[in-house]
């Protein structure tokens, strides 16, 4: 379920019974649950979706698990356990938690620290299709312990809960004597006094740092640069445990309002599309088999002396194992010069998923959208943020989910406009060996020359006064 190319997720989405599907595993429980969640489901589709899930597992049992998918899964585990990351807290603490979880399953805790030994054991087992088929049969098809939960939306649910609570309190109040009421008031007063006293004491217990204790010497992070005819490189040398962190950076030319909205759409969808000679399924499998992670981001930094001046950039961020560097560079090249925007109904499917996700999150993001709208008239960067991260983008996606005619051509033209605007920069954090390997691969792959050089942009092409009230 790592991507839309996974057999189970692909089957669930293509069934037309749900908009999106994903899974999760909690290995810190002694009886490990595997949870499959389908979102945006058709009403009453639960039993049919379960039948689709069973059919997929039955097919895997009969035909075996495709070897490329198994190898991709092993690569994903290897990268996840190799990377020194503070995403889930300090790395040392993460290792401790990894060791502790092994006790839940009666395993040797040291095995979880010796990654190469664990991967060697896994690779040996998964070569045997009998092992994989037995795994599928035992834990999925013949597992009697399953639970089906159906969640239905109810716009009036909060009012129902409030009414139930108020009815409960009214019944309780009728049973209270005057003595009970006096006792409740007395307890409430004591609680209030205790809370005020406790709050005062807790504030005094907070650690305090005076200004003279703040280190005034900044850490010097050395960034070396080297230029070429096609790409300019920036490198910060550091120990990264044989992982290369690399960003391919493009300056963004002035855009009109529709292009700005489509730029944000590109950020959300680009890595989910096919590229080069690979359709989207093969491309997703390629990413999962060779790349640790890849994403697209845009930044609109304002000049320190002039908040109306921005020099925006688009970044394709990635992280990859040393031995997979050539695969990353090939993927970069294919995305930049040969993205398959017109591959069947793929773009429409992604739009439907994005529209459904944004619609579900809209109530929780009400304050976010209101804040973006309120700040939009202050400066150009705030207005750009409002357009691409606020209600205008939400409405743009909802409209396109109903009618996306001509969108693929517009996205293709937008990518070409950005790529031809300037030469890219490649920003890398890795050891020296990783950087030199990446640099060699990039220079041999990226041989195209952009039509223009990056100009000094005093004004970026978005009209700050265009803030239609219909989008509020």
Short mmCIF file of C-alpha atoms in Angstrom, two decimals:
data_model
loop_
_atom_site.label_atom_id
_atom_site.label_comp_id
_atom_site.label_asym_id
_atom_site.label_seq_id
_atom_site.Cartn_x
_atom_site.Cartn_y
_atom_site.Cartn_z
CA UNK A 1 0.00 0.00 0.00
CA UNK A 2 3.07 2.25 -0.35
CA UNK A 3 1.76 3.78 -3.57
CA UNK A 4 -0.98 3.51 -6.18
CA UNK A 5 1.12 0.80 -7.87
CA UNK A 6 0.72 -1.62 -4.94
CA UNK A 7 -1.59 -4.48 -6.02
CA UNK A 8 -4.07 -4.04 -3.17
CA UNK A 9 -4.30 -0.25 -3.35
CA UNK A 10 -4.53 -0.34 -7.15
CA UNK A 11 -7.41 -2.83 -7.03
CA UNK A 12 -9.31 -0.84 -4.38
CA UNK A 13 -9.03 2.47 -6.27
CA UNK A 14 -9.84 0.91 -9.66
CA UNK A 15 -12.95 -0.67 -8.17
CA UNK A 16 -14.46 2.82 -8.09
CA UNK A 17 -15.83 2.11 -4.60
CA UNK A 18 -13.38 4.42 -2.79
CA UNK A 19 -11.30 7.48 -3.60
CA UNK A 20 -8.20 6.51 -1.61
CA UNK A 21 -6.87 3.63 0.46
CA UNK A 22 -3.90 3.10 2.77
CA UNK A 23 -2.72 0.68 5.45
CA UNK A 24 -0.79 0.71 8.72
CA UNK A 25 0.92 -1.75 11.06
CA UNK A 26 1.54 -1.35 14.78
CA UNK A 27 4.50 -3.59 15.60
CA UNK A 28 4.62 -2.36 19.21
CA UNK A 29 1.61 -4.51 20.11
CA UNK A 30 2.05 -8.18 20.92
CA UNK A 31 -0.77 -9.08 18.54
CA UNK A 32 0.21 -6.93 15.57
CA UNK A 33 -2.80 -5.35 13.82
CA UNK A 34 -2.77 -4.70 10.08
CA UNK A 35 -5.29 -1.96 9.27
CA UNK A 36 -6.65 -1.18 5.81
CA UNK A 37 -8.51 2.13 5.55
CA UNK A 38 -10.64 3.15 2.56
CA UNK A 39 -11.78 6.76 2.27
CA UNK A 40 -14.46 8.41 0.16
CA UNK A 41 -16.36 5.14 -0.14
CA UNK A 42 -19.66 4.65 -1.88
CA UNK A 43 -22.51 4.09 0.58
CA UNK A 44 -22.93 0.43 1.51
CA UNK A 45 -19.71 -0.56 -0.27
CA UNK A 46 -18.07 -2.18 2.77
CA UNK A 47 -18.82 -5.80 1.90
CA UNK A 48 -17.85 -5.35 -1.74
CA UNK A 49 -14.55 -3.69 -0.76
CA UNK A 50 -13.80 -6.59 1.56
CA UNK A 51 -14.44 -8.97 -1.33
CA UNK A 52 -11.95 -7.00 -3.47
CA UNK A 53 -9.34 -7.30 -0.69
CA UNK A 54 -9.87 -11.06 -0.45
CA UNK A 55 -9.60 -11.42 -4.24
CA UNK A 56 -6.24 -9.63 -4.26
CA UNK A 57 -4.84 -11.84 -1.50
CA UNK A 58 -6.22 -14.91 -3.24
CA UNK A 59 -4.48 -13.88 -6.48
CA UNK A 60 -1.19 -13.34 -4.62
CA UNK A 61 -1.59 -16.80 -3.10
CA UNK A 62 -2.16 -18.44 -6.47
CA UNK A 63 0.27 -16.44 -8.63
CA UNK A 64 2.85 -15.49 -6.03
CA UNK A 65 4.05 -12.06 -4.96
CA UNK A 66 5.83 -10.22 -7.83
CA UNK A 67 9.58 -10.19 -7.19
CA UNK A 68 10.05 -6.46 -8.00
CA UNK A 69 7.49 -5.53 -5.34
CA UNK A 70 9.26 -7.68 -2.77
CA UNK A 71 12.64 -6.15 -3.58
CA UNK A 72 11.12 -2.66 -3.41
CA UNK A 73 9.71 -3.41 0.03
CA UNK A 74 13.12 -4.61 1.26
CA UNK A 75 14.73 -1.43 -0.11
CA UNK A 76 12.14 0.67 1.72
CA UNK A 77 12.89 -1.10 5.01
CA UNK A 78 16.65 -0.78 4.47
CA UNK A 79 16.43 2.96 3.81
CA UNK A 80 14.06 3.61 6.70
CA UNK A 81 16.30 1.80 9.19
CA UNK A 82 19.55 3.25 7.79
CA UNK A 83 18.59 6.91 7.84
CA UNK A 84 19.66 8.89 10.89
CA UNK A 85 16.56 11.00 11.38
CA UNK A 86 14.95 12.92 14.22
CA UNK A 87 11.51 12.68 12.60
CA UNK A 88 10.20 10.50 15.43
CA UNK A 89 12.40 12.00 18.14
CA UNK A 90 16.14 11.76 18.86
CA UNK A 91 17.75 8.98 16.82
CA UNK A 92 19.25 7.32 19.89
CA UNK A 93 15.83 7.18 21.52
CA UNK A 94 14.39 5.71 18.31
CA UNK A 95 16.98 2.92 18.50
CA UNK A 96 16.02 2.24 22.11
CA UNK A 97 12.35 2.00 21.16
CA UNK A 98 13.28 -0.33 18.30
CA UNK A 99 15.05 -2.60 20.77
CA UNK A 100 12.20 -2.50 23.28
CA UNK A 101 9.59 -3.49 20.68
CA UNK A 102 11.54 -6.69 19.98
CA UNK A 103 10.79 -7.92 23.51
CA UNK A 104 7.07 -7.90 22.70
CA UNK A 105 7.64 -10.66 20.15
CA UNK A 106 10.27 -12.75 21.97
CA UNK A 107 13.11 -11.70 19.64
CA UNK A 108 16.76 -10.97 20.26
CA UNK A 109 16.87 -7.19 20.80
CA UNK A 110 20.38 -6.92 19.35
CA UNK A 111 19.10 -8.14 15.98
CA UNK A 112 17.22 -4.88 15.59
CA UNK A 113 20.49 -2.96 15.82
CA UNK A 114 22.35 -5.17 13.33
CA UNK A 115 20.53 -4.11 10.19
CA UNK A 116 22.68 -6.05 7.72
CA UNK A 117 22.01 -9.32 9.54
CA UNK A 118 18.25 -8.72 9.57
CA UNK A 119 18.15 -7.73 5.88
CA UNK A 120 20.22 -10.78 4.92
CA UNK A 121 17.76 -13.01 6.77
CA UNK A 122 14.76 -11.34 5.13
CA UNK A 123 16.27 -11.50 1.63
CA UNK A 124 16.92 -15.20 2.09
CA UNK A 125 13.32 -15.93 3.07
CA UNK A 126 11.55 -13.82 0.48
CA UNK A 127 13.32 -15.59 -2.38
CA UNK A 128 11.11 -18.55 -1.52
CA UNK A 129 7.61 -18.04 -2.93
CA UNK A 130 6.37 -20.86 -0.69
CA UNK A 131 7.26 -18.73 2.33
CA UNK A 132 5.43 -15.69 0.93
CA UNK A 133 2.36 -17.66 -0.05
CA UNK A 134 2.20 -19.28 3.36
CA UNK A 135 2.49 -15.81 4.92
CA UNK A 136 -0.41 -14.48 2.83
CA UNK A 137 -2.55 -17.53 3.54
CA UNK A 138 -1.92 -17.67 7.27
CA UNK A 139 -2.15 -14.00 8.20
CA UNK A 140 -4.73 -12.73 5.71
CA UNK A 141 -6.89 -15.38 4.08
CA UNK A 142 -7.24 -17.85 6.97
CA UNK A 143 -6.93 -15.39 9.84
CA UNK A 144 -10.21 -15.58 11.85
CA UNK A 145 -9.44 -12.41 13.80
CA UNK A 146 -10.76 -9.55 11.70
CA UNK A 147 -12.91 -6.52 12.43
CA UNK A 148 -14.85 -4.42 9.94
CA UNK A 149 -15.63 -0.83 10.95
CA UNK A 150 -17.95 1.36 8.88
CA UNK A 151 -17.90 5.13 9.45
CA UNK A 152 -20.67 7.29 8.00
CA UNK A 153 -20.68 11.11 7.83
CA UNK A 154 -23.34 12.97 9.81
CA UNK A 155 -23.52 16.76 9.53
CA UNK A 156 -25.73 16.86 12.61
CA UNK A 157 -23.60 14.63 14.83
CA UNK A 158 -22.29 17.41 17.12
CA UNK A 159 -25.83 18.66 17.75
CA UNK A 160 -26.95 15.14 18.62
CA UNK A 161 -24.10 14.73 21.09
CA UNK A 162 -24.84 18.12 22.66
CA UNK A 163 -28.50 17.21 23.02
CA UNK A 164 -27.66 13.86 24.61
CA UNK A 165 -25.26 15.52 27.04
CA UNK A 166 -27.76 18.21 27.98
CA UNK A 167 -30.49 15.59 28.52
CA UNK A 168 -28.14 13.60 30.76
CA UNK A 169 -27.26 16.70 32.81
CA UNK A 170 -30.93 17.71 33.17
CA UNK A 171 -31.80 14.28 34.55
CA UNK A 172 -28.88 14.41 36.96
CA UNK A 173 -29.81 17.91 38.13
CA UNK A 174 -33.37 16.84 38.99
CA UNK A 175 -31.98 14.18 41.35
CA UNK A 176 -29.70 16.62 43.22
CA UNK A 177 -30.70 17.92 46.64
CA UNK A 178 -29.81 21.43 47.87
CA UNK A 179 -27.09 19.86 49.98
CA UNK A 180 -25.64 18.12 46.90
CA UNK A 181 -25.60 21.41 44.97
CA UNK A 182 -23.84 23.20 47.83
CA UNK A 183 -21.23 20.45 48.00
CA UNK A 184 -20.58 20.69 44.23
CA UNK A 185 -20.04 24.48 44.49
CA UNK A 186 -17.67 23.96 47.42
CA UNK A 187 -15.61 21.39 45.54
CA UNK A 188 -15.48 23.62 42.44
CA UNK A 189 -14.17 26.52 44.50
CA UNK A 190 -11.44 24.36 46.05
CA UNK A 191 -10.48 23.09 42.59
CA UNK A 192 -10.21 26.65 41.24
CA UNK A 193 -8.00 27.74 44.15
CA UNK A 194 -5.76 24.71 43.74
CA UNK A 195 -5.40 25.27 39.99
CA UNK A 196 -4.43 28.92 40.44
CA UNK A 197 -1.90 28.01 43.12
CA UNK A 198 -0.45 25.13 41.05
CA UNK A 199 -0.14 27.30 37.95
CA UNK A 200 1.86 29.89 39.86
CA UNK A 201 4.20 27.25 41.25
CA UNK A 202 4.70 25.59 37.83
CA UNK A 203 5.68 28.88 36.22
CA UNK A 204 8.38 29.35 38.84
CA UNK A 205 9.72 25.86 38.12
CA UNK A 206 10.33 26.59 34.44
CA UNK A 207 14.04 26.85 33.53
CA UNK A 208 15.17 30.37 32.75
CA UNK A 209 17.96 31.40 30.38
CA UNK A 210 19.47 34.85 30.57
CA UNK A 211 20.72 36.66 27.49
CA UNK A 212 24.37 36.23 28.51
CA UNK A 213 23.89 32.44 28.45
CA UNK A 214 22.95 32.44 24.75
CA UNK A 215 25.85 31.38 22.53
CA UNK A 216 26.65 34.27 20.18
CA UNK A 217 28.99 32.23 17.96
CA UNK A 218 26.97 30.68 15.11
CA UNK A 219 27.75 27.21 13.84
CA UNK A 220 29.68 27.45 10.60
CA UNK A 221 28.11 25.06 8.08
CA UNK A 222 30.56 25.00 5.19
CA UNK A 223 28.90 25.12 1.76
CA UNK A 224 31.20 24.76 -1.21
CA UNK A 225 30.13 25.54 -4.77
CA UNK A 226 31.29 24.61 -8.24
CA UNK A 227 29.87 25.69 -11.58
CA UNK A 228 29.38 23.94 -14.89
CA UNK A 229 27.78 24.83 -18.21
CA UNK A 230 24.52 23.10 -17.27
CA UNK A 231 24.20 22.82 -13.46
CA UNK A 232 25.66 24.71 -10.51
CA UNK A 233 26.48 22.53 -7.49
CA UNK A 234 26.45 23.37 -3.78
CA UNK A 235 27.75 20.79 -1.32
CA UNK A 236 27.76 20.50 2.46
CA UNK A 237 30.01 17.63 3.49
CA UNK A 238 28.73 15.58 6.41
CA UNK A 239 28.40 12.01 7.63
CA UNK A 240 24.99 10.78 6.45
CA UNK A 241 25.35 7.01 6.86
CA UNK A 242 25.71 6.37 3.11
CA UNK A 243 22.62 8.42 2.22
CA UNK A 244 22.72 11.38 -0.17
CA UNK A 245 20.31 14.29 0.38
CA UNK A 246 19.95 16.26 -2.84
CA UNK A 247 17.71 19.07 -4.13
CA UNK A 248 17.36 20.03 -7.77
CA UNK A 249 16.41 23.72 -7.69
CA UNK A 250 14.82 25.85 -10.44
CA UNK A 251 14.08 29.57 -10.37
CA UNK A 252 10.41 30.27 -11.15
CA UNK A 253 9.61 32.88 -13.83
CA UNK A 254 6.77 35.42 -13.43
CA UNK A 255 3.40 33.61 -13.57
CA UNK A 256 -0.21 34.63 -14.04
CA UNK A 257 -2.88 33.69 -11.51
CA UNK A 258 -3.92 30.43 -13.21
CA UNK A 259 -0.29 29.35 -13.57
CA UNK A 260 0.31 30.00 -9.87
CA UNK A 261 -2.64 27.75 -8.96
CA UNK A 262 -1.43 25.08 -11.38
CA UNK A 263 2.06 25.35 -9.89
CA UNK A 264 0.68 24.33 -6.50
CA UNK A 265 -1.22 21.52 -8.21
CA UNK A 266 2.03 20.37 -9.79
CA UNK A 267 3.64 20.28 -6.34
CA UNK A 268 0.94 17.86 -5.17
CA UNK A 269 0.80 15.57 -8.21
CA UNK A 270 4.16 15.53 -10.01
CA UNK A 271 5.76 12.52 -8.31
CA UNK A 272 2.55 10.47 -8.78
CA UNK A 273 2.69 10.64 -12.60
CA UNK A 274 4.60 8.59 -15.14
CA UNK A 275 7.83 9.89 -16.65
CA UNK A 276 10.35 8.89 -19.29
CA UNK A 277 9.45 5.51 -20.77
CA UNK A 278 7.63 4.45 -17.59
CA UNK A 279 3.90 4.72 -17.08
CA UNK A 280 2.72 5.84 -13.66
CA UNK A 281 2.59 2.29 -12.27
CA UNK A 282 6.14 1.48 -13.38
CA UNK A 283 7.31 4.89 -12.21
CA UNK A 284 5.86 4.43 -8.73
CA UNK A 285 7.48 1.00 -8.55
CA UNK A 286 10.77 2.55 -9.72
CA UNK A 287 10.60 5.22 -7.00
CA UNK A 288 9.83 2.69 -4.29
CA UNK A 289 12.60 0.36 -5.50
CA UNK A 290 15.39 2.94 -5.79
CA UNK A 291 14.54 6.21 -4.01
CA UNK A 292 14.28 6.75 -0.27
CA UNK A 293 11.92 9.70 -0.68
CA UNK A 294 11.14 12.34 -3.28
CA UNK A 295 8.90 15.39 -3.11
CA UNK A 296 8.33 18.73 -4.83
CA UNK A 297 8.23 22.04 -2.96
CA UNK A 298 8.02 25.71 -3.91
CA UNK A 299 9.30 28.66 -1.88
CA UNK A 300 8.57 32.37 -2.21
CA UNK A 301 11.16 34.07 0.01
CA UNK A 302 10.79 37.83 0.43
CA UNK A 303 13.78 40.17 0.28
CA UNK A 304 14.88 41.40 3.71
CA UNK A 305 14.85 45.06 2.62
CA UNK A 306 11.78 44.92 0.37
CA UNK A 307 8.89 42.59 1.30
CA UNK A 308 7.34 43.13 -2.15
CA UNK A 309 10.35 41.54 -3.86
CA UNK A 310 10.39 37.76 -4.14
CA UNK A 311 12.69 35.35 -5.98
CA UNK A 312 10.68 32.10 -5.96
CA UNK A 313 12.17 28.64 -6.50
CA UNK A 314 10.92 25.13 -7.17
CA UNK A 315 12.78 22.23 -5.57
CA UNK A 316 12.67 18.52 -6.31
CA UNK A 317 13.93 17.14 -3.02
CA UNK A 318 15.19 13.58 -2.72
CA UNK A 319 17.17 11.27 -0.53
CA UNK A 320 18.76 8.09 -1.79
CA UNK A 321 21.28 5.39 -0.88
CA UNK A 322 24.76 5.78 -2.43
CA UNK A 323 24.38 2.81 -4.73
CA UNK A 324 21.09 4.19 -6.14
CA UNK A 325 22.38 7.63 -7.20
CA UNK A 326 22.16 6.96 -10.94
CA UNK A 327 18.49 6.02 -10.52
CA UNK A 328 17.77 9.34 -8.79
CA UNK A 329 19.43 11.38 -11.54
CA UNK A 330 17.53 9.45 -14.21
CA UNK A 331 14.26 10.07 -12.36
CA UNK A 332 15.05 13.79 -12.07
CA UNK A 333 15.74 13.98 -15.78
CA UNK A 334 12.59 12.09 -16.73
CA UNK A 335 10.41 14.25 -14.48
CA UNK A 336 11.84 17.50 -15.80
CA UNK A 337 11.81 16.64 -19.50
CA UNK A 338 9.34 13.80 -20.03
CA UNK A 339 6.49 13.72 -17.49
CA UNK A 340 3.44 11.83 -18.82
CA UNK A 341 0.67 14.33 -18.07
CA UNK A 342 -1.62 12.74 -20.65
CA UNK A 343 -1.46 9.12 -19.51
CA UNK A 344 -5.03 7.84 -19.68
CA UNK A 345 -7.21 8.95 -16.76
CA UNK A 346 -4.33 9.13 -14.28
CA UNK A 347 -4.50 12.90 -13.87
CA UNK A 348 -8.27 12.80 -13.32
CA UNK A 349 -7.87 10.04 -10.69
CA UNK A 350 -5.27 12.06 -8.78
CA UNK A 351 -7.50 15.14 -8.92
CA UNK A 352 -10.41 13.19 -7.48
CA UNK A 353 -8.22 11.95 -4.60
CA UNK A 354 -6.84 15.41 -3.89
CA UNK A 355 -10.28 17.03 -4.04
CA UNK A 356 -11.75 14.46 -1.66
CA UNK A 357 -8.87 14.82 0.81
CA UNK A 358 -9.12 18.62 0.81
CA UNK A 359 -12.89 18.47 1.20
CA UNK A 360 -12.62 16.18 4.24
CA UNK A 361 -10.02 18.46 5.88
CA UNK A 362 -11.82 21.73 5.12
CA UNK A 363 -13.70 22.03 8.48
CA UNK A 364 -10.48 21.49 10.47
CA UNK A 365 -8.64 24.09 8.35
CA UNK A 366 -11.19 26.88 8.70
CA UNK A 367 -8.88 29.01 10.86
CA UNK A 368 -5.99 28.38 8.47
CA UNK A 369 -8.00 29.65 5.51
CA UNK A 370 -9.35 32.65 7.44
CA UNK A 371 -5.81 33.63 8.49
CA UNK A 372 -4.45 33.34 4.95
CA UNK A 373 -7.30 35.54 3.69
CA UNK A 374 -6.78 38.16 6.43
CA UNK A 375 -3.04 38.44 5.70
CA UNK A 376 -3.33 38.42 1.91
CA UNK A 377 -3.36 42.21 1.49
CA UNK A 378 -0.22 42.89 3.57
CA UNK A 379 2.43 41.99 1.01
CA UNK A 380 3.08 40.01 -2.15
CA UNK A 381 4.41 36.88 -0.34
CA UNK A 382 1.31 36.80 1.89
CA UNK A 383 -0.95 37.13 -1.15
CA UNK A 384 0.89 34.34 -2.97
CA UNK A 385 0.50 32.10 0.11
CA UNK A 386 -3.22 32.88 0.17
CA UNK A 387 -3.63 31.93 -3.49
CA UNK A 388 -1.69 28.67 -3.39
CA UNK A 389 -2.45 27.51 0.17
CA UNK A 390 -5.84 29.09 0.86
CA UNK A 391 -9.39 28.89 -0.46
CA UNK A 392 -8.51 29.87 -4.07
CA UNK A 393 -6.48 26.68 -4.45
CA UNK A 394 -9.18 24.61 -2.74
CA UNK A 395 -11.78 25.97 -5.16
CA UNK A 396 -9.41 25.46 -8.11
CA UNK A 397 -9.00 21.77 -7.25
CA UNK A 398 -12.73 21.26 -6.74
CA UNK A 399 -13.46 22.81 -10.15
CA UNK A 400 -10.83 20.71 -11.90
CA UNK A 401 -12.14 17.52 -10.28
CA UNK A 402 -15.38 18.19 -12.19
CA UNK A 403 -13.78 19.27 -15.47
CA UNK A 404 -10.04 19.00 -16.15
CA UNK A 405 -10.13 19.51 -19.90
CA UNK A 406 -6.87 21.01 -21.15
CA UNK A 407 -5.12 20.69 -17.78
CA UNK A 408 -2.44 18.25 -18.96
CA UNK A 409 -1.33 20.68 -21.69
CA UNK A 410 -1.21 23.57 -19.19
CA UNK A 411 0.89 21.60 -16.69
CA UNK A 412 3.27 20.46 -19.44
CA UNK A 413 3.66 24.06 -20.65
CA UNK A 414 4.25 25.25 -17.07
CA UNK A 415 7.05 22.74 -16.49
CA UNK A 416 8.68 23.72 -19.79
CA UNK A 417 8.40 27.41 -18.88
CA UNK A 418 10.18 26.83 -15.54
CA UNK A 419 12.87 24.54 -16.93
CA UNK A 420 13.70 26.88 -19.83
CA UNK A 421 13.84 29.93 -17.58
CA UNK A 422 17.21 29.20 -15.98
CA UNK A 423 19.84 26.60 -15.31
CA UNK A 424 19.13 24.42 -12.25
CA UNK A 425 21.14 24.33 -9.04
CA UNK A 426 21.92 21.07 -7.28
CA UNK A 427 22.23 21.35 -3.49
CA UNK A 428 23.71 18.28 -1.82
CA UNK A 429 24.41 17.11 1.72
CA UNK A 430 26.50 13.93 1.90
CA UNK A 431 30.02 12.68 2.29
CA UNK A 432 32.60 13.49 -0.40
CA UNK A 433 32.22 10.14 -2.16
CA UNK A 434 28.46 10.53 -2.51
CA UNK A 435 28.72 14.08 -3.83
CA UNK A 436 31.31 13.23 -6.46
CA UNK A 437 29.25 10.28 -7.69
CA UNK A 438 26.11 12.42 -7.90
CA UNK A 439 27.93 15.27 -9.64
CA UNK A 440 29.35 12.94 -12.28
CA UNK A 441 25.96 11.38 -12.94
CA UNK A 442 24.16 14.75 -13.15
CA UNK A 443 26.70 16.23 -15.57
CA UNK A 444 26.44 13.23 -17.88
CA UNK A 445 22.62 13.26 -17.84
CA UNK A 446 21.60 16.94 -17.78
CA UNK A 447 23.05 18.24 -21.04
CA UNK A 448 20.25 20.64 -22.05
CA UNK A 449 20.86 24.37 -21.81
CA UNK A 450 18.14 26.77 -20.67
CA UNK A 451 17.14 29.62 -22.97
CA UNK A 452 17.62 32.38 -20.38
CA UNK A 453 19.80 33.19 -17.42
CA UNK A 454 18.26 34.13 -14.08
CA UNK A 455 17.45 37.85 -14.07
CA UNK A 456 17.29 40.02 -10.97
CA UNK A 457 13.53 40.17 -10.39
CA UNK A 458 12.38 43.43 -8.89
CA UNK A 459 8.72 42.63 -9.42
CA UNK A 460 7.18 39.22 -9.68
CA UNK A 461 4.24 38.76 -12.05
CA UNK A 462 1.24 38.50 -9.70
CA UNK A 463 -1.15 41.39 -9.18
CA UNK A 464 -1.53 41.81 -5.41
CA UNK A 465 -4.77 43.73 -5.77
CA UNK A 466 -6.57 40.80 -7.39
CA UNK A 467 -8.42 39.31 -4.41
CA UNK A 468 -11.98 38.54 -5.57
CA UNK A 469 -14.57 38.51 -2.81
CA UNK A 470 -16.17 35.41 -4.30
CA UNK A 471 -13.16 33.39 -3.09
CA UNK A 472 -13.52 34.44 0.53
#
